[in-house]
């Protein structure tokens, strides 16, 4: 997949895409991230990219002209059709489902706003989709674009060394991840759940699913409410609940 990012801070986005799993995915040729600075497409001597809002009010907006020319240049840099995404709090919330959907496209162009945002006419005519990474306000779209690139990059075929890891993620089956433990087996902070060193792989699988169901029930009931649990999953969750209430009774006397 090819990702072109339109940003006033290209070194920031490039830096994010050079490290970790996404950096390795770039080295493996699975994804390529190219940044474009609209300032280089500004036509006046001052390289102006912002303007004051009509109607008054605080802050500045990004001008149509430089952004439009940057988008056109980015699109023209490769053959495949690109989906243009604007990152903003007004967008639909980014979910793992949306990440999976976008991860199979050949190309994305990500538009990062600064200041108070972008002239609405540019959004109307040049943007295919508006996405938000959450209900809070950033000082620019770059971190949101980096989040999207990270989530998409790790899903590219061959990006993760263990092919199972993507399938076992939180949310990939609509549930939160189970707890994990590593060495040492004995530690002053606590002991291991015995099943994990039993060698009984079926029992371990069952325990992990039960923990995932239980944690989703405790921490994200909203996720559980939208799921269709089969009979065995419902039974596992009931087991978790009984143990949870029993432990609570013990602690509260
Ligand atoms: N911003 N999810 C305002 C965000 C944001 C978010 C990006 C701040 C766009 C103009 N982007 N600029 N939340 O807060 O994506």
PDB file of C-alpha atoms and ligand atoms in Angstrom:
ATOM      1  CA  UNK A   1       0.000   0.000   0.000  1.00  0.00           C
ATOM      2  CA  UNK A   2       1.096   3.538  -0.747  1.00  0.00           C
ATOM      3  CA  UNK A   3       0.226   6.323   1.716  1.00  0.00           C
ATOM      4  CA  UNK A   4       0.749   9.999   0.880  1.00  0.00           C
ATOM      5  CA  UNK A   5       0.456  12.420   3.769  1.00  0.00           C
ATOM      6  CA  UNK A   6      -0.237  16.105   3.291  1.00  0.00           C
ATOM      7  CA  UNK A   7       1.211  17.949   6.255  1.00  0.00           C
ATOM      8  CA  UNK A   8       2.957  21.153   7.314  1.00  0.00           C
ATOM      9  CA  UNK A   9       5.228  18.896   9.424  1.00  0.00           C
ATOM     10  CA  UNK A  10       6.492  16.172   7.052  1.00  0.00           C
ATOM     11  CA  UNK A  11       9.511  15.263   9.239  1.00  0.00           C
ATOM     12  CA  UNK A  12       7.116  14.430  12.091  1.00  0.00           C
ATOM     13  CA  UNK A  13       5.041  11.976  10.035  1.00  0.00           C
ATOM     14  CA  UNK A  14       8.119  10.483   8.312  1.00  0.00           C
ATOM     15  CA  UNK A  15       9.728   9.925  11.722  1.00  0.00           C
ATOM     16  CA  UNK A  16       6.668   8.035  12.999  1.00  0.00           C
ATOM     17  CA  UNK A  17       6.639   5.824   9.914  1.00  0.00           C
ATOM     18  CA  UNK A  18      10.348   4.948  10.217  1.00  0.00           C
ATOM     19  CA  UNK A  19      10.221   3.156  13.593  1.00  0.00           C
ATOM     20  CA  UNK A  20       8.903  -0.164  14.857  1.00  0.00           C
ATOM     21  CA  UNK A  21       6.573  -2.468  12.955  1.00  0.00           C
ATOM     22  CA  UNK A  22       5.626   0.189  10.378  1.00  0.00           C
ATOM     23  CA  UNK A  23       9.297   1.110   9.811  1.00  0.00           C
ATOM     24  CA  UNK A  24      10.063  -2.557   9.201  1.00  0.00           C
ATOM     25  CA  UNK A  25       7.016  -2.876   6.914  1.00  0.00           C
ATOM     26  CA  UNK A  26       8.435   0.026   4.876  1.00  0.00           C
ATOM     27  CA  UNK A  27      11.856  -1.711   4.683  1.00  0.00           C
ATOM     28  CA  UNK A  28      10.074  -4.873   3.525  1.00  0.00           C
ATOM     29  CA  UNK A  29       8.285  -2.895   0.803  1.00  0.00           C
ATOM     30  CA  UNK A  30       4.840  -3.686   2.265  1.00  0.00           C
ATOM     31  CA  UNK A  31       3.867  -0.040   2.743  1.00  0.00           C
ATOM     32  CA  UNK A  32       5.404   3.248   1.688  1.00  0.00           C
ATOM     33  CA  UNK A  33       4.758   6.574   3.370  1.00  0.00           C
ATOM     34  CA  UNK A  34       5.502   9.806   1.478  1.00  0.00           C
ATOM     35  CA  UNK A  35       4.948  13.260   2.951  1.00  0.00           C
ATOM     36  CA  UNK A  36       4.015  16.402   1.020  1.00  0.00           C
ATOM     37  CA  UNK A  37       4.278  19.921   2.397  1.00  0.00           C
ATOM     38  CA  UNK A  38       1.599  22.328   1.125  1.00  0.00           C
ATOM     39  CA  UNK A  39       3.972  25.213   1.895  1.00  0.00           C
ATOM     40  CA  UNK A  40       5.978  24.107  -1.140  1.00  0.00           C
ATOM     41  CA  UNK A  41       2.839  24.557  -3.249  1.00  0.00           C
ATOM     42  CA  UNK A  42       2.091  28.079  -2.004  1.00  0.00           C
ATOM     43  CA  UNK A  43       2.369  30.580  -4.840  1.00  0.00           C
ATOM     44  CA  UNK A  44       3.193  33.854  -3.033  1.00  0.00           C
ATOM     45  CA  UNK A  45       6.602  35.071  -1.850  1.00  0.00           C
ATOM     46  CA  UNK A  46       5.714  34.375   1.796  1.00  0.00           C
ATOM     47  CA  UNK A  47       4.623  30.770   1.044  1.00  0.00           C
ATOM     48  CA  UNK A  48       1.306  31.496   2.750  1.00  0.00           C
ATOM     49  CA  UNK A  49      -0.839  28.433   3.560  1.00  0.00           C
ATOM     50  CA  UNK A  50      -3.385  29.982   5.947  1.00  0.00           C
ATOM     51  CA  UNK A  51      -6.071  32.668   5.943  1.00  0.00           C
ATOM     52  CA  UNK A  52      -8.452  34.357   8.370  1.00  0.00           C
ATOM     53  CA  UNK A  53     -11.994  32.936   8.689  1.00  0.00           C
ATOM     54  CA  UNK A  54     -14.837  34.808   6.956  1.00  0.00           C
ATOM     55  CA  UNK A  55     -17.347  35.894   9.579  1.00  0.00           C
ATOM     56  CA  UNK A  56     -14.615  36.506  12.096  1.00  0.00           C
ATOM     57  CA  UNK A  57     -13.502  34.462  15.042  1.00  0.00           C
ATOM     58  CA  UNK A  58     -10.232  33.168  16.414  1.00  0.00           C
ATOM     59  CA  UNK A  59      -7.490  31.349  14.568  1.00  0.00           C
ATOM     60  CA  UNK A  60      -6.661  30.681  10.954  1.00  0.00           C
ATOM     61  CA  UNK A  61      -7.779  28.188   8.303  1.00  0.00           C
ATOM     62  CA  UNK A  62      -5.778  26.329   5.680  1.00  0.00           C
ATOM     63  CA  UNK A  63      -6.196  27.860   2.216  1.00  0.00           C
ATOM     64  CA  UNK A  64      -7.807  25.873  -0.621  1.00  0.00           C
ATOM     65  CA  UNK A  65      -5.118  26.635  -3.216  1.00  0.00           C
ATOM     66  CA  UNK A  66      -1.956  25.061  -1.778  1.00  0.00           C
ATOM     67  CA  UNK A  67      -3.877  22.058  -0.408  1.00  0.00           C
ATOM     68  CA  UNK A  68      -5.603  21.391  -3.712  1.00  0.00           C
ATOM     69  CA  UNK A  69      -2.335  21.525  -5.636  1.00  0.00           C
ATOM     70  CA  UNK A  70      -0.620  19.288  -3.069  1.00  0.00           C
ATOM     71  CA  UNK A  71      -3.415  16.690  -3.276  1.00  0.00           C
ATOM     72  CA  UNK A  72      -3.172  16.767  -7.081  1.00  0.00           C
ATOM     73  CA  UNK A  73       0.617  16.284  -6.977  1.00  0.00           C
ATOM     74  CA  UNK A  74       0.333  13.427  -4.489  1.00  0.00           C
ATOM     75  CA  UNK A  75      -2.352  11.707  -6.577  1.00  0.00           C
ATOM     76  CA  UNK A  76      -0.242  12.102  -9.730  1.00  0.00           C
ATOM     77  CA  UNK A  77       2.779  10.445  -8.086  1.00  0.00           C
ATOM     78  CA  UNK A  78       1.290   6.973  -8.695  1.00  0.00           C
ATOM     79  CA  UNK A  79      -1.212   5.229 -10.947  1.00  0.00           C
ATOM     80  CA  UNK A  80      -3.598   3.547  -8.532  1.00  0.00           C
ATOM     81  CA  UNK A  81      -6.719   5.459  -7.473  1.00  0.00           C
ATOM     82  CA  UNK A  82      -6.379   7.013  -4.005  1.00  0.00           C
ATOM     83  CA  UNK A  83      -8.963   7.463  -1.275  1.00  0.00           C
ATOM     84  CA  UNK A  84      -8.510  10.901   0.302  1.00  0.00           C
ATOM     85  CA  UNK A  85      -9.089  10.996   4.064  1.00  0.00           C
ATOM     86  CA  UNK A  86      -9.286  14.093   6.275  1.00  0.00           C
ATOM     87  CA  UNK A  87      -8.534  13.551   9.963  1.00  0.00           C
ATOM     88  CA  UNK A  88     -10.756  15.616  12.268  1.00  0.00           C
ATOM     89  CA  UNK A  89     -12.968  15.357  15.357  1.00  0.00           C
ATOM     90  CA  UNK A  90     -15.987  15.845  13.033  1.00  0.00           C
ATOM     91  CA  UNK A  91     -15.246  12.533  11.286  1.00  0.00           C
ATOM     92  CA  UNK A  92     -16.653   9.073  11.930  1.00  0.00           C
ATOM     93  CA  UNK A  93     -14.836   7.320  14.755  1.00  0.00           C
ATOM     94  CA  UNK A  94     -11.948   5.110  13.638  1.00  0.00           C
ATOM     95  CA  UNK A  95     -12.499   1.454  14.562  1.00  0.00           C
ATOM     96  CA  UNK A  96     -10.527  -1.744  13.954  1.00  0.00           C
ATOM     97  CA  UNK A  97     -13.198  -2.668  11.388  1.00  0.00           C
ATOM     98  CA  UNK A  98     -12.500   0.560   9.463  1.00  0.00           C
ATOM     99  CA  UNK A  99      -8.739  -0.041   9.782  1.00  0.00           C
ATOM    100  CA  UNK A 100      -9.174  -3.533   8.261  1.00  0.00           C
ATOM    101  CA  UNK A 101     -11.300  -2.099   5.435  1.00  0.00           C
ATOM    102  CA  UNK A 102      -8.715   0.596   4.592  1.00  0.00           C
ATOM    103  CA  UNK A 103      -5.725  -1.758   4.967  1.00  0.00           C
ATOM    104  CA  UNK A 104      -6.565  -3.632   1.738  1.00  0.00           C
ATOM    105  CA  UNK A 105      -6.735  -0.499  -0.471  1.00  0.00           C
ATOM    106  CA  UNK A 106      -3.824   0.206  -2.821  1.00  0.00           C
ATOM    107  CA  UNK A 107      -3.520   3.889  -1.892  1.00  0.00           C
ATOM    108  CA  UNK A 108      -4.499   6.477   0.689  1.00  0.00           C
ATOM    109  CA  UNK A 109      -3.956  10.231   0.783  1.00  0.00           C
ATOM    110  CA  UNK A 110      -4.162  11.567   4.346  1.00  0.00           C
ATOM    111  CA  UNK A 111      -4.846  15.255   4.826  1.00  0.00           C
ATOM    112  CA  UNK A 112      -3.593  16.732   8.106  1.00  0.00           C
ATOM    113  CA  UNK A 113      -5.153  20.009   9.192  1.00  0.00           C
ATOM    114  CA  UNK A 114      -3.450  22.604  11.401  1.00  0.00           C
ATOM    115  CA  UNK A 115      -4.829  25.804  12.939  1.00  0.00           C
ATOM    116  CA  UNK A 116      -8.679  25.757  13.131  1.00  0.00           C
ATOM    117  CA  UNK A 117      -8.889  23.383  10.167  1.00  0.00           C
ATOM    118  CA  UNK A 118      -9.500  23.553   6.426  1.00  0.00           C
ATOM    119  CA  UNK A 119     -11.822  25.590   4.170  1.00  0.00           C
ATOM    120  CA  UNK A 120     -15.036  23.523   3.935  1.00  0.00           C
ATOM    121  CA  UNK A 121     -15.111  23.771   0.122  1.00  0.00           C
ATOM    122  CA  UNK A 122     -11.847  21.864  -0.111  1.00  0.00           C
ATOM    123  CA  UNK A 123     -13.330  19.114   2.081  1.00  0.00           C
ATOM    124  CA  UNK A 124     -16.515  18.997  -0.042  1.00  0.00           C
ATOM    125  CA  UNK A 125     -14.632  18.598  -3.307  1.00  0.00           C
ATOM    126  CA  UNK A 126     -11.406  16.763  -2.541  1.00  0.00           C
ATOM    127  CA  UNK A 127     -12.059  14.554   0.482  1.00  0.00           C
ATOM    128  CA  UNK A 128     -13.714  11.121   0.238  1.00  0.00           C
ATOM    129  CA  UNK A 129     -13.928  10.347   3.934  1.00  0.00           C
ATOM    130  CA  UNK A 130     -13.508  12.182   7.254  1.00  0.00           C
ATOM    131  CA  UNK A 131     -12.246  10.167  10.236  1.00  0.00           C
ATOM    132  CA  UNK A 132     -11.675  10.930  13.920  1.00  0.00           C
ATOM    133  CA  UNK A 133      -9.368   8.966  16.210  1.00  0.00           C
ATOM    134  CA  UNK A 134     -11.353   9.984  19.286  1.00  0.00           C
ATOM    135  CA  UNK A 135     -13.379  12.628  21.090  1.00  0.00           C
ATOM    136  CA  UNK A 136     -10.590  15.015  22.064  1.00  0.00           C
ATOM    137  CA  UNK A 137      -8.871  17.893  20.309  1.00  0.00           C
ATOM    138  CA  UNK A 138      -5.345  17.665  18.907  1.00  0.00           C
ATOM    139  CA  UNK A 139      -3.295  20.618  17.693  1.00  0.00           C
ATOM    140  CA  UNK A 140      -3.075  19.032  14.245  1.00  0.00           C
ATOM    141  CA  UNK A 141      -4.049  15.975  12.217  1.00  0.00           C
ATOM    142  CA  UNK A 142      -0.498  14.543  12.126  1.00  0.00           C
ATOM    143  CA  UNK A 143      -0.830  12.364  15.236  1.00  0.00           C
ATOM    144  CA  UNK A 144      -4.184  11.085  13.963  1.00  0.00           C
ATOM    145  CA  UNK A 145      -2.593  10.240  10.589  1.00  0.00           C
ATOM    146  CA  UNK A 146       0.273   8.496  12.403  1.00  0.00           C
ATOM    147  CA  UNK A 147      -2.262   6.452  14.392  1.00  0.00           C
ATOM    148  CA  UNK A 148      -4.046   5.427  11.198  1.00  0.00           C
ATOM    149  CA  UNK A 149      -0.762   4.553   9.424  1.00  0.00           C
ATOM    150  CA  UNK A 150       0.378   2.491  12.407  1.00  0.00           C
ATOM    151  CA  UNK A 151      -2.890   0.547  12.662  1.00  0.00           C
ATOM    152  CA  UNK A 152      -2.983  -0.076   8.887  1.00  0.00           C
ATOM    153  CA  UNK A 153       0.749  -0.764   8.536  1.00  0.00           C
ATOM    154  CA  UNK A 154       0.819  -3.600  11.055  1.00  0.00           C
ATOM    155  CA  UNK A 155      -2.022  -5.331   9.150  1.00  0.00           C
ATOM    156  CA  UNK A 156      -0.087  -5.462   5.870  1.00  0.00           C
ATOM    157  CA  UNK A 157       0.638  -9.077   4.934  1.00  0.00           C
ATOM    158  CA  UNK A 158       4.075  -9.960   6.346  1.00  0.00           C
ATOM    159  CA  UNK A 159       4.414  -6.926   8.642  1.00  0.00           C
ATOM    160  CA  UNK A 160       4.047  -8.912  11.851  1.00  0.00           C
ATOM    161  CA  UNK A 161       6.561 -11.696  12.382  1.00  0.00           C
ATOM    162  CA  UNK A 162       3.989 -13.961  13.999  1.00  0.00           C
ATOM    163  CA  UNK A 163       1.041 -14.255  11.609  1.00  0.00           C
ATOM    164  CA  UNK A 164      -1.227 -15.139  14.538  1.00  0.00           C
ATOM    165  CA  UNK A 165      -0.647 -11.869  16.382  1.00  0.00           C
ATOM    166  CA  UNK A 166      -2.974  -9.783  14.225  1.00  0.00           C
ATOM    167  CA  UNK A 167      -5.758 -12.337  14.517  1.00  0.00           C
ATOM    168  CA  UNK A 168      -5.398 -12.368  18.330  1.00  0.00           C
ATOM    169  CA  UNK A 169      -5.554  -8.607  18.814  1.00  0.00           C
ATOM    170  CA  UNK A 170      -8.009  -6.841  21.017  1.00  0.00           C
ATOM    171  CA  UNK A 171     -11.137  -6.092  18.932  1.00  0.00           C
ATOM    172  CA  UNK A 172     -10.250  -8.445  16.067  1.00  0.00           C
ATOM    173  CA  UNK A 173     -12.990 -10.754  17.372  1.00  0.00           C
ATOM    174  CA  UNK A 174     -14.841  -7.877  19.030  1.00  0.00           C
ATOM    175  CA  UNK A 175     -13.446  -8.711  22.507  1.00  0.00           C
ATOM    176  CA  UNK A 176     -10.676  -7.227  24.634  1.00  0.00           C
ATOM    177  CA  UNK A 177      -7.381  -9.102  24.928  1.00  0.00           C
ATOM    178  CA  UNK A 178      -6.782 -11.555  27.792  1.00  0.00           C
ATOM    179  CA  UNK A 179      -4.057 -10.973  30.448  1.00  0.00           C
ATOM    180  CA  UNK A 180      -0.502 -12.040  29.546  1.00  0.00           C
ATOM    181  CA  UNK A 181       2.412 -13.237  31.701  1.00  0.00           C
ATOM    182  CA  UNK A 182       6.111 -13.840  31.112  1.00  0.00           C
ATOM    183  CA  UNK A 183       9.063 -14.957  33.249  1.00  0.00           C
ATOM    184  CA  UNK A 184       9.840 -15.222  36.055  1.00  0.00           C
ATOM    185  CA  UNK A 185       7.278 -17.784  37.153  1.00  0.00           C
ATOM    186  CA  UNK A 186       7.719 -16.810  40.819  1.00  0.00           C
ATOM    187  CA  UNK A 187       7.718 -13.113  41.656  1.00  0.00           C
ATOM    188  CA  UNK A 188       6.918 -11.042  44.729  1.00  0.00           C
ATOM    189  CA  UNK A 189       4.221  -9.279  42.672  1.00  0.00           C
ATOM    190  CA  UNK A 190       2.316 -12.546  42.383  1.00  0.00           C
ATOM    191  CA  UNK A 191       2.008 -16.042  40.960  1.00  0.00           C
ATOM    192  CA  UNK A 192       0.870 -17.196  37.527  1.00  0.00           C
ATOM    193  CA  UNK A 193      -2.567 -18.552  36.708  1.00  0.00           C
ATOM    194  CA  UNK A 194      -1.667 -22.263  37.043  1.00  0.00           C
ATOM    195  CA  UNK A 195      -3.350 -23.251  33.774  1.00  0.00           C
ATOM    196  CA  UNK A 196      -0.701 -21.348  31.771  1.00  0.00           C
ATOM    197  CA  UNK A 197       2.023 -23.799  32.855  1.00  0.00           C
ATOM    198  CA  UNK A 198      -0.194 -26.897  32.680  1.00  0.00           C
ATOM    199  CA  UNK A 199       0.732 -27.743  29.101  1.00  0.00           C
ATOM    200  CA  UNK A 200      -2.973 -28.316  28.412  1.00  0.00           C
ATOM    201  CA  UNK A 201      -3.461 -26.216  25.271  1.00  0.00           C
ATOM    202  CA  UNK A 202      -7.230 -26.667  25.137  1.00  0.00           C
ATOM    203  CA  UNK A 203      -7.523 -25.537  28.767  1.00  0.00           C
ATOM    204  CA  UNK A 204      -5.271 -22.523  28.079  1.00  0.00           C
ATOM    205  CA  UNK A 205      -7.374 -21.528  25.077  1.00  0.00           C
ATOM    206  CA  UNK A 206     -10.553 -21.835  27.136  1.00  0.00           C
ATOM    207  CA  UNK A 207      -9.057 -19.784  30.016  1.00  0.00           C
ATOM    208  CA  UNK A 208      -7.953 -17.013  27.617  1.00  0.00           C
ATOM    209  CA  UNK A 209     -11.370 -16.762  25.979  1.00  0.00           C
ATOM    210  CA  UNK A 210     -12.992 -16.677  29.423  1.00  0.00           C
ATOM    211  CA  UNK A 211     -10.673 -13.820  30.498  1.00  0.00           C
ATOM    212  CA  UNK A 212     -11.364 -11.930  27.263  1.00  0.00           C
ATOM    213  CA  UNK A 213     -15.108 -12.275  27.781  1.00  0.00           C
ATOM    214  CA  UNK A 214     -14.829 -11.315  31.448  1.00  0.00           C
ATOM    215  CA  UNK A 215     -12.677  -8.259  30.863  1.00  0.00           C
ATOM    216  CA  UNK A 216     -14.945  -7.072  28.057  1.00  0.00           C
ATOM    217  CA  UNK A 217     -17.933  -7.500  30.366  1.00  0.00           C
ATOM    218  CA  UNK A 218     -16.181  -5.556  33.156  1.00  0.00           C
ATOM    219  CA  UNK A 219     -14.494  -2.810  31.145  1.00  0.00           C
ATOM    220  CA  UNK A 220     -16.398  -2.434  27.860  1.00  0.00           C
ATOM    221  CA  UNK A 221     -19.983  -3.634  28.301  1.00  0.00           C
ATOM    222  CA  UNK A 222     -20.814  -1.493  25.244  1.00  0.00           C
ATOM    223  CA  UNK A 223     -18.752  -3.878  23.068  1.00  0.00           C
ATOM    224  CA  UNK A 224     -20.357  -6.970  24.560  1.00  0.00           C
ATOM    225  CA  UNK A 225     -23.880  -5.607  24.082  1.00  0.00           C
ATOM    226  CA  UNK A 226     -23.395  -5.503  20.308  1.00  0.00           C
ATOM    227  CA  UNK A 227     -22.076  -9.085  20.079  1.00  0.00           C
ATOM    228  CA  UNK A 228     -23.857 -12.387  19.482  1.00  0.00           C
ATOM    229  CA  UNK A 229     -22.217 -14.827  21.913  1.00  0.00           C
ATOM    230  CA  UNK A 230     -22.733 -18.509  21.208  1.00  0.00           C
ATOM    231  CA  UNK A 231     -23.857 -20.925  23.917  1.00  0.00           C
ATOM    232  CA  UNK A 232     -20.355 -21.930  25.012  1.00  0.00           C
ATOM    233  CA  UNK A 233     -19.170 -18.309  25.195  1.00  0.00           C
ATOM    234  CA  UNK A 234     -22.203 -17.412  27.299  1.00  0.00           C
ATOM    235  CA  UNK A 235     -21.393 -20.313  29.631  1.00  0.00           C
ATOM    236  CA  UNK A 236     -17.745 -19.185  29.928  1.00  0.00           C
ATOM    237  CA  UNK A 237     -18.806 -15.625  30.738  1.00  0.00           C
ATOM    238  CA  UNK A 238     -21.242 -16.932  33.376  1.00  0.00           C
ATOM    239  CA  UNK A 239     -18.347 -18.893  34.931  1.00  0.00           C
ATOM    240  CA  UNK A 240     -16.263 -15.701  34.994  1.00  0.00           C
ATOM    241  CA  UNK A 241     -19.083 -13.717  36.570  1.00  0.00           C
ATOM    242  CA  UNK A 242     -19.644 -16.299  39.335  1.00  0.00           C
ATOM    243  CA  UNK A 243     -15.924 -16.332  40.170  1.00  0.00           C
ATOM    244  CA  UNK A 244     -15.825 -12.546  40.063  1.00  0.00           C
ATOM    245  CA  UNK A 245     -18.786 -12.139  42.449  1.00  0.00           C
ATOM    246  CA  UNK A 246     -17.409 -14.860  44.761  1.00  0.00           C
ATOM    247  CA  UNK A 247     -14.063 -12.997  44.936  1.00  0.00           C
ATOM    248  CA  UNK A 248     -15.906  -9.739  45.646  1.00  0.00           C
ATOM    249  CA  UNK A 249     -17.955 -11.329  48.471  1.00  0.00           C
ATOM    250  CA  UNK A 250     -14.709 -12.610  49.993  1.00  0.00           C
ATOM    251  CA  UNK A 251     -13.148  -9.146  49.939  1.00  0.00           C
ATOM    252  CA  UNK A 252     -16.147  -7.214  51.233  1.00  0.00           C
ATOM    253  CA  UNK A 253     -17.002  -9.822  53.914  1.00  0.00           C
TER     254      UNK A 253
HETATM  255  N1  LIG B   1      -7.664  17.380  15.026  1.00  0.00           N
HETATM  256  N2  LIG B   1      -9.080  12.891  15.230  1.00  0.00           N
HETATM  257  C1  LIG B   1      -8.072  19.768  14.659  1.00  0.00           C
HETATM  258  C2  LIG B   1      -8.138  16.343  15.834  1.00  0.00           C
HETATM  259  C3  LIG B   1      -8.390  14.979  15.319  1.00  0.00           C
HETATM  260  C4  LIG B   1      -9.029  13.936  16.040  1.00  0.00           C
HETATM  261  C5  LIG B   1      -7.186  17.252  13.671  1.00  0.00           C
HETATM  262  C6  LIG B   1      -7.574  18.730  15.615  1.00  0.00           C
HETATM  263  C7  LIG B   1      -7.663  18.366  12.768  1.00  0.00           C
HETATM  264  C8  LIG B   1      -7.798  20.757  12.464  1.00  0.00           C
HETATM  265  N3  LIG B   1      -8.077  14.487  14.127  1.00  0.00           N
HETATM  266  N4  LIG B   1      -7.420  19.661  13.359  1.00  0.00           N
HETATM  267  N5  LIG B   1      -9.525  13.980  17.265  1.00  0.00           N
HETATM  268  O1  LIG B   1      -8.373  16.558  17.000  1.00  0.00           O
HETATM  269  O2  LIG B   1      -8.498  13.221  14.072  1.00  0.00           O
END
